[in-house]
Amino acid sequence: MAFPRRRFQYYHRLRSLYPVISSISGAILFLFALLSLLAPTPMDSDQFHRSDSLSVVAKEAIRNGDSMFRVPSGGGRLNRDIWSSRNSRLFYGCNNASSKFAKAEAVTHANRFLAIATSGGLNQQRTGIVDAVIAARILNATLVVPKLDPKSFWKDSSDFREIFDIDWFISFLSKDIKIIKQLPRRGGKAWIPHTMRVPRKCSERCYQNRVLPVLQKRHAIQLTKFDYRLANKLDTDLQKLRCRVNYHALRFTDPILQMGKMLVNRMRMRSKHYIALHLRFEPDMLAFSGCDYGGGEKERNELGAIRRRWKTLHKTNPDRQRRQGRCPLTPEEVGLMLRALGYGMMNKMMMMLMITMMLMIMTLMIQNGLIQMMMSIDLALKRKACIMKQF
């Protein structure tokens, strides 16, 4: 009996060290975060935009008028402005409806209501909202303000009115489609719409053949998991309506706009030009891309297992996907792109942020490992105690 007690005391002492380890890890993370804030910005560095560090090949290309873009070896930039275009003045907006596009009151049927339930991250849900407007126009139905997905990966409980300006959304599209905030009551009770799902990339004819007969019978339907449920190729006026919804009707609420302006102003104070990178390298996204990323047989097996979960995910040629530029950027390719845009060696701030993130991940792994180890120790000791009692 003495031996199990001594072991229990030993593991009890080990368990008492857990708050100490957490405190030390937190202090280290705070220190690195403080250093990253005090580090100089990229624009303060003399070598950030130093043109005298161009490679001999790049200088020769500029001297000869060669249009090939070459990556500066020292992190400088070529004497070409890649942030503007000579032809930019020739582009103009063309998303206004044509004279053939009828007004909403002329085509909307009073007894047709369309609701949707979006799916995925906020970007996918935004795409679903845009497509919902087009689907309602195809069906000549009144659109109910779409519901956002509270069960997505991010577990965000925000509804439409908390992210987008709902009154602006309704008023801006009033000439194109009728929109209401909620279904009207039916017989003094809440009207529960009939639910159904349409296939991905459903065309205009697909909606007319699959959805319209059900809508004419039920009068109110809700399309579930509404992500990428509309074809890309549509009538010109419907494509223009798509643009009006995406770039004009969907406007963020004032608090979000104010936060965005504050962030943009801070970036403009540091530099005339800046770039926003949406870096994504999650396993599911890599699997959907159909590309290989140099991880060998282990990578192919893991991504293949994810791909097999979806029967509709077709097999692709990884080499062809990469040649056509359809593969997400790897960390190495992101570095090459930043170097090509004029960024030199990784500055201190970026280094500190990366170290901080690595330490945070390591701390979480250590803490989770300790918790799992302690839980297994406690379980083992309890089982031993039960066995000893039986004897």
Coordinates of C-alpha atoms in Angstrom, one line a residue:
M1 CA 0.0 0.0 0.0
A2 CA 2.9 2.4 0.6
F3 CA 4.1 2.2 -3.0
P4 CA 0.8 3.4 -4.5
R5 CA 0.6 6.2 -1.9
R6 CA 4.1 7.4 -2.8
R7 CA 3.3 7.3 -6.5
F8 CA 0.1 9.3 -5.8
Q9 CA 2.1 11.9 -3.8
Y10 CA 4.6 12.2 -6.7
Y11 CA 1.9 12.7 -9.3
H12 CA 0.1 15.1 -7.0
R13 CA 3.3 17.2 -6.8
L14 CA 3.5 17.1 -10.6
R15 CA 0.0 18.3 -10.9
S16 CA 0.7 21.2 -8.6
L17 CA 3.4 22.4 -11.1
Y18 CA 0.8 23.0 -13.8
P19 CA -0.1 26.5 -12.6
V20 CA 3.6 27.4 -12.5
I21 CA 4.2 26.2 -16.0
S22 CA 1.2 28.1 -17.2
S23 CA 2.4 31.3 -15.5
I24 CA 5.9 31.1 -17.0
S25 CA 4.5 30.4 -20.5
G26 CA 2.1 33.4 -20.2
A27 CA 4.9 35.6 -19.1
I28 CA 7.0 34.6 -22.1
L29 CA 4.1 35.2 -24.5
F30 CA 3.6 38.6 -23.0
L31 CA 7.3 39.5 -23.3
F32 CA 7.4 38.5 -27.0
A33 CA 4.2 40.4 -27.7
L34 CA 5.7 43.5 -26.0
L35 CA 8.9 43.2 -28.1
S36 CA 6.8 42.8 -31.3
L37 CA 5.0 46.1 -30.6
L38 CA 8.2 48.0 -29.9
A39 CA 10.0 46.7 -33.0
P40 CA 10.4 49.1 -35.9
T41 CA 8.0 49.0 -38.8
P42 CA 9.0 47.8 -42.2
M43 CA 9.1 51.3 -43.6
D44 CA 11.6 52.4 -40.9
S45 CA 14.1 49.9 -42.2
D46 CA 16.6 51.4 -44.7
Q47 CA 16.8 48.2 -46.7
F48 CA 13.0 47.8 -47.1
H49 CA 12.8 49.7 -50.4
R50 CA 16.5 50.0 -51.2
S51 CA 16.9 49.8 -55.0
D52 CA 20.7 49.6 -54.9
S53 CA 20.4 45.9 -53.8
L54 CA 18.9 44.8 -57.1
S55 CA 20.6 41.8 -58.7
V56 CA 22.8 42.2 -61.8
V57 CA 20.2 40.3 -63.9
A58 CA 17.4 42.5 -62.8
K59 CA 19.3 45.7 -63.6
E60 CA 20.2 44.4 -67.0
A61 CA 16.6 43.6 -67.6
I62 CA 15.6 47.1 -66.8
R63 CA 18.4 48.6 -68.9
N64 CA 17.3 46.6 -71.9
G65 CA 13.6 47.3 -71.4
D66 CA 12.8 43.7 -70.8
S67 CA 9.3 43.3 -69.5
M68 CA 10.0 40.1 -67.6
F69 CA 9.5 40.5 -63.9
R70 CA 12.4 39.3 -61.9
V71 CA 12.6 38.9 -58.2
P72 CA 15.2 41.1 -56.6
S73 CA 17.7 39.0 -54.8
G74 CA 18.3 41.5 -52.0
G75 CA 14.7 42.4 -51.3
G76 CA 14.7 45.7 -53.3
R77 CA 12.3 46.5 -56.0
L78 CA 12.4 47.0 -59.8
N79 CA 12.0 50.5 -61.3
R80 CA 8.4 49.7 -62.3
D81 CA 5.2 50.7 -60.6
I82 CA 3.3 47.4 -60.1
W83 CA 0.6 49.2 -58.1
S84 CA -1.0 51.0 -61.0
S85 CA -2.0 50.2 -64.6
R86 CA -1.9 52.4 -67.8
N87 CA -5.3 50.9 -68.7
S88 CA -7.0 51.5 -65.4
R89 CA -8.6 54.8 -66.7
L90 CA -10.4 52.7 -69.4
F91 CA -12.4 50.7 -66.9
Y92 CA -15.8 51.9 -65.7
G93 CA -18.8 50.5 -63.8
C94 CA -21.4 48.7 -65.9
N95 CA -23.7 47.0 -63.4
N96 CA -26.7 49.1 -64.0
A97 CA -29.8 47.3 -65.2
S98 CA -30.7 47.4 -68.8
S99 CA -34.0 48.8 -70.0
K100 CA -35.3 45.2 -70.6
F101 CA -34.9 44.4 -66.9
A102 CA -38.4 44.7 -65.4
K103 CA -39.0 46.4 -62.0
A104 CA -39.7 44.3 -59.0
E105 CA -43.4 45.3 -58.6
A106 CA -44.1 44.1 -62.1
V107 CA -42.7 40.6 -61.8
T108 CA -43.0 39.7 -58.1
H109 CA -45.9 37.3 -57.2
A110 CA -47.6 38.1 -53.9
N111 CA -47.9 34.5 -52.8
R112 CA -44.3 33.4 -53.3
F113 CA -41.8 33.7 -50.5
L114 CA -38.2 32.5 -50.6
A115 CA -36.0 32.0 -47.5
I116 CA -32.5 30.6 -47.3
A117 CA -30.2 29.2 -44.6
T118 CA -26.5 30.1 -45.4
S119 CA -23.6 27.8 -44.7
G120 CA -19.9 28.0 -44.2
G121 CA -17.6 30.9 -43.2
L122 CA -18.7 34.6 -43.6
N123 CA -17.3 34.8 -47.1
Q124 CA -19.3 31.7 -48.2
Q125 CA -22.4 33.1 -46.4
R126 CA -22.0 36.4 -48.2
T127 CA -21.8 34.5 -51.5
G128 CA -25.0 32.7 -50.5
I129 CA -26.8 35.9 -49.8
V130 CA -25.9 37.3 -53.2
D131 CA -27.1 34.1 -54.9
A132 CA -30.3 34.2 -52.8
V133 CA -31.2 37.5 -54.3
I134 CA -30.7 36.2 -57.8
A135 CA -32.7 33.0 -57.0
A136 CA -35.6 35.0 -55.7
R137 CA -35.5 37.1 -58.9
I138 CA -35.5 34.0 -61.1
L139 CA -38.5 32.6 -59.1
N140 CA -40.3 36.0 -59.1
A141 CA -40.6 35.6 -55.3
T142 CA -40.2 37.9 -52.3
L143 CA -37.0 37.3 -50.4
V144 CA -36.9 36.9 -46.7
V145 CA -33.7 38.4 -45.1
P146 CA -31.3 35.4 -45.1
K147 CA -30.3 33.6 -41.9
L148 CA -26.6 33.3 -41.1
D149 CA -25.1 30.0 -40.0
P150 CA -24.5 29.9 -36.3
K151 CA -23.1 26.4 -36.4
S152 CA -20.2 27.2 -38.8
F153 CA -16.6 26.6 -38.1
W154 CA -16.2 29.9 -36.3
K155 CA -19.3 29.4 -34.1
D156 CA -20.4 33.0 -34.6
S157 CA -23.9 33.7 -33.3
S158 CA -24.3 37.1 -35.1
D159 CA -27.4 37.5 -37.3
F160 CA -27.8 39.5 -40.5
R161 CA -28.6 42.8 -38.9
E162 CA -25.5 42.7 -36.6
I163 CA -23.1 42.4 -39.6
F164 CA -24.9 44.1 -42.5
D165 CA -27.0 47.2 -42.8
I166 CA -30.4 45.5 -43.2
D167 CA -32.4 48.7 -44.0
W168 CA -29.9 49.7 -46.7
F169 CA -30.0 46.2 -48.1
I170 CA -33.8 46.3 -48.5
S171 CA -34.0 49.8 -49.8
F172 CA -31.1 49.6 -52.3
L173 CA -32.6 46.5 -54.0
S174 CA -36.2 47.7 -53.8
K175 CA -36.4 48.2 -57.6
D176 CA -34.9 44.8 -58.4
I177 CA -36.5 42.5 -55.8
K178 CA -38.9 42.7 -52.9
I179 CA -37.3 41.9 -49.5
I180 CA -39.0 41.4 -46.1
K181 CA -37.4 40.9 -42.7
Q182 CA -39.5 37.9 -41.7
L183 CA -42.3 35.7 -43.1
P184 CA -45.8 37.0 -42.5
R185 CA -48.0 35.1 -40.0
R186 CA -50.5 32.6 -41.4
G187 CA -53.8 32.0 -39.7
G188 CA -52.5 33.9 -36.6
K189 CA -49.5 31.5 -36.3
A190 CA -45.9 31.6 -37.4
W191 CA -45.5 30.4 -41.0
I192 CA -43.0 27.5 -41.1
P193 CA -41.7 27.2 -44.7
H194 CA -41.2 24.0 -46.6
T195 CA -37.4 23.1 -46.6
M196 CA -35.5 21.7 -49.5
R197 CA -32.0 21.7 -51.0
V198 CA -30.9 22.4 -54.5
P199 CA -27.8 21.0 -56.2
R200 CA -24.6 23.0 -56.4
K201 CA -24.2 25.4 -59.4
C202 CA -27.9 25.2 -60.1
S203 CA -28.7 27.1 -63.3
E204 CA -31.7 29.4 -64.1
R205 CA -33.5 26.5 -65.7
C206 CA -32.7 24.2 -62.8
Y207 CA -34.5 26.6 -60.4
Q208 CA -37.4 26.9 -62.7
N209 CA -37.7 23.1 -63.0
R210 CA -36.9 22.0 -59.4
V211 CA -37.9 24.9 -57.1
L212 CA -40.6 26.7 -58.9
P213 CA -43.2 23.9 -58.9
V214 CA -42.7 23.4 -55.2
L215 CA -42.9 27.1 -54.5
Q216 CA -46.2 27.4 -56.5
K217 CA -47.6 24.6 -54.3
R218 CA -46.2 25.5 -50.9
H219 CA -46.0 29.3 -51.4
A220 CA -43.1 29.5 -48.9
I221 CA -39.9 27.5 -49.1
Q222 CA -36.5 27.6 -47.4
L223 CA -33.4 26.5 -49.2
T224 CA -31.0 24.9 -46.7
K225 CA -27.2 24.8 -46.8
F226 CA -27.2 27.5 -49.4
D227 CA -23.6 27.8 -50.4
Y228 CA -22.6 28.0 -54.1
R229 CA -26.1 26.8 -55.2
L230 CA -26.2 29.1 -58.2
A231 CA -24.4 28.7 -61.5
N232 CA -21.7 31.2 -62.5
K233 CA -23.0 31.5 -66.1
L234 CA -26.2 33.6 -66.0
D235 CA -28.1 36.1 -68.1
T236 CA -26.3 39.5 -68.4
D237 CA -28.9 41.4 -66.3
L238 CA -28.8 38.8 -63.6
Q239 CA -25.0 39.0 -63.5
K240 CA -25.3 42.8 -63.2
L241 CA -27.7 42.3 -60.3
R242 CA -25.2 40.0 -58.7
C243 CA -22.6 42.8 -58.8
R244 CA -25.1 45.4 -57.4
V245 CA -25.8 43.1 -54.4
N246 CA -22.2 42.2 -53.7
Y247 CA -20.6 45.6 -54.1
H248 CA -23.4 48.0 -53.2
A249 CA -26.3 46.5 -51.3
L250 CA -24.3 44.4 -48.8
R251 CA -22.9 47.2 -46.7
F252 CA -21.4 46.5 -43.2
T253 CA -22.9 48.1 -40.1
D254 CA -21.4 51.4 -38.8
P255 CA -19.3 49.8 -36.0
I256 CA -17.7 47.5 -38.5
L257 CA -17.1 50.2 -41.0
Q258 CA -15.5 52.5 -38.3
M259 CA -13.2 49.7 -37.2
G260 CA -12.2 49.0 -40.8
K261 CA -11.5 52.7 -41.5
M262 CA -9.4 52.9 -38.3
L263 CA -7.3 49.9 -39.4
V264 CA -6.9 51.3 -43.0
N265 CA -5.8 54.7 -41.7
R266 CA -3.2 53.1 -39.4
M267 CA -1.8 51.2 -42.4
R268 CA -1.8 54.3 -44.6
M269 CA 0.2 56.1 -41.9
R270 CA 3.0 53.5 -42.3
S271 CA 3.1 53.2 -46.0
K272 CA 1.6 54.5 -49.3
H273 CA 0.9 50.9 -50.4
Y274 CA -0.1 47.9 -48.5
I275 CA -1.4 44.4 -49.3
A276 CA -3.9 42.2 -47.5
L277 CA -3.2 38.5 -47.6
H278 CA -5.8 35.9 -46.9
L279 CA -3.6 33.1 -45.9
R280 CA -5.3 29.8 -45.7
F281 CA -3.6 26.4 -45.3
E282 CA -6.2 24.3 -43.5
P283 CA -6.4 20.6 -44.4
D284 CA -10.0 20.8 -45.7
M285 CA -9.2 23.7 -47.9
L286 CA -6.1 21.9 -49.3
A287 CA -8.1 18.8 -50.0
F288 CA -10.8 20.8 -51.9
S289 CA -8.1 22.5 -54.0
G290 CA -7.0 19.1 -55.5
C291 CA -3.4 20.1 -55.4
D292 CA -0.2 18.5 -54.0
Y293 CA 2.1 20.5 -51.7
G294 CA 5.2 18.4 -51.5
G295 CA 4.4 16.4 -48.4
G296 CA 4.9 13.0 -50.2
E297 CA 2.9 9.9 -49.6
K298 CA 1.7 10.9 -46.1
E299 CA 0.2 14.1 -47.4
R300 CA -1.5 12.4 -50.3
N301 CA -3.0 9.8 -47.9
E302 CA -4.3 12.4 -45.4
L303 CA -5.8 14.7 -48.1
G304 CA -7.2 11.7 -49.9
A305 CA -9.0 10.6 -46.8
I306 CA -10.6 14.1 -46.5
R307 CA -11.6 14.1 -50.2
R308 CA -13.3 10.7 -49.8
R309 CA -15.9 12.3 -47.4
W310 CA -17.5 14.1 -50.3
K311 CA -18.7 12.0 -53.2
T312 CA -19.2 15.0 -55.5
L313 CA -15.5 16.1 -55.1
H314 CA -14.0 15.1 -58.4
K315 CA -10.4 14.0 -58.8
T316 CA -8.1 16.5 -60.4
N317 CA -4.6 16.6 -62.0
P318 CA -2.4 18.3 -59.3
D319 CA 0.3 19.3 -61.8
R320 CA -2.2 20.9 -64.1
Q321 CA -3.9 22.7 -61.3
R322 CA -0.6 24.2 -60.2
R323 CA 0.4 25.2 -63.8
Q324 CA -2.9 27.0 -64.2
G325 CA -2.3 28.9 -60.9
R326 CA -5.3 27.3 -59.1
C327 CA -3.5 26.1 -56.1
P328 CA -3.4 28.1 -52.8
L329 CA -0.1 29.7 -52.0
T330 CA 2.3 27.7 -49.9
P331 CA 4.3 29.6 -47.2
E332 CA 7.3 29.5 -49.5
E333 CA 5.3 31.0 -52.4
V334 CA 4.0 33.7 -50.1
G335 CA 7.6 34.6 -49.2
L336 CA 8.6 34.8 -52.9
M337 CA 5.6 37.0 -53.6
L338 CA 6.5 39.4 -50.7
R339 CA 10.1 39.5 -51.9
A340 CA 8.9 40.3 -55.4
L341 CA 6.8 43.2 -54.0
G342 CA 9.8 44.7 -52.4
Y343 CA 10.0 43.1 -48.9
G344 CA 13.5 42.2 -47.9
M345 CA 14.6 40.0 -45.0
M346 CA 11.9 39.2 -42.5
N347 CA 11.7 42.2 -40.2
K348 CA 11.8 42.0 -36.4
M349 CA 8.1 42.5 -35.9
M350 CA 7.1 39.6 -38.2
M351 CA 9.7 37.4 -36.6
M352 CA 8.4 38.2 -33.1
L353 CA 4.8 37.6 -34.1
M354 CA 5.8 34.2 -35.6
I355 CA 7.8 33.2 -32.5
T356 CA 4.9 34.3 -30.3
M357 CA 2.4 32.2 -32.3
M358 CA 4.8 29.2 -32.2
L359 CA 5.2 29.6 -28.4
M360 CA 1.4 29.9 -28.0
I361 CA 0.9 26.7 -30.0
M362 CA 3.6 24.9 -28.0
T363 CA 2.2 26.1 -24.7
L364 CA -1.3 24.8 -25.7
M365 CA 0.2 21.5 -26.7
I366 CA 2.1 21.2 -23.5
Q367 CA -0.9 22.2 -21.4
N368 CA -3.2 19.8 -23.2
G369 CA -0.6 17.0 -22.9
L370 CA -0.3 17.6 -19.1
I371 CA -4.0 17.6 -18.7
Q372 CA -4.4 14.4 -20.6
M373 CA -1.5 12.8 -18.7
M374 CA -3.0 13.8 -15.3
M375 CA -6.4 12.5 -16.3
S376 CA -4.9 9.2 -17.3
I377 CA -2.9 9.0 -14.1
D378 CA -6.0 9.8 -12.0
L379 CA -7.9 7.2 -13.9
A380 CA -5.2 4.6 -13.4
L381 CA -4.9 5.3 -9.6
K382 CA -8.7 5.0 -9.2
R383 CA -8.7 1.7 -11.0
K384 CA -5.9 0.4 -8.8
A385 CA -7.7 1.6 -5.7
C386 CA -10.8 -0.3 -6.8
I387 CA -8.8 -3.5 -7.4
M388 CA -7.1 -3.2 -4.0
K389 CA -10.5 -2.8 -2.3
Q390 CA -11.8 -6.0 -4.0
F391 CA -8.9 -7.9 -2.4

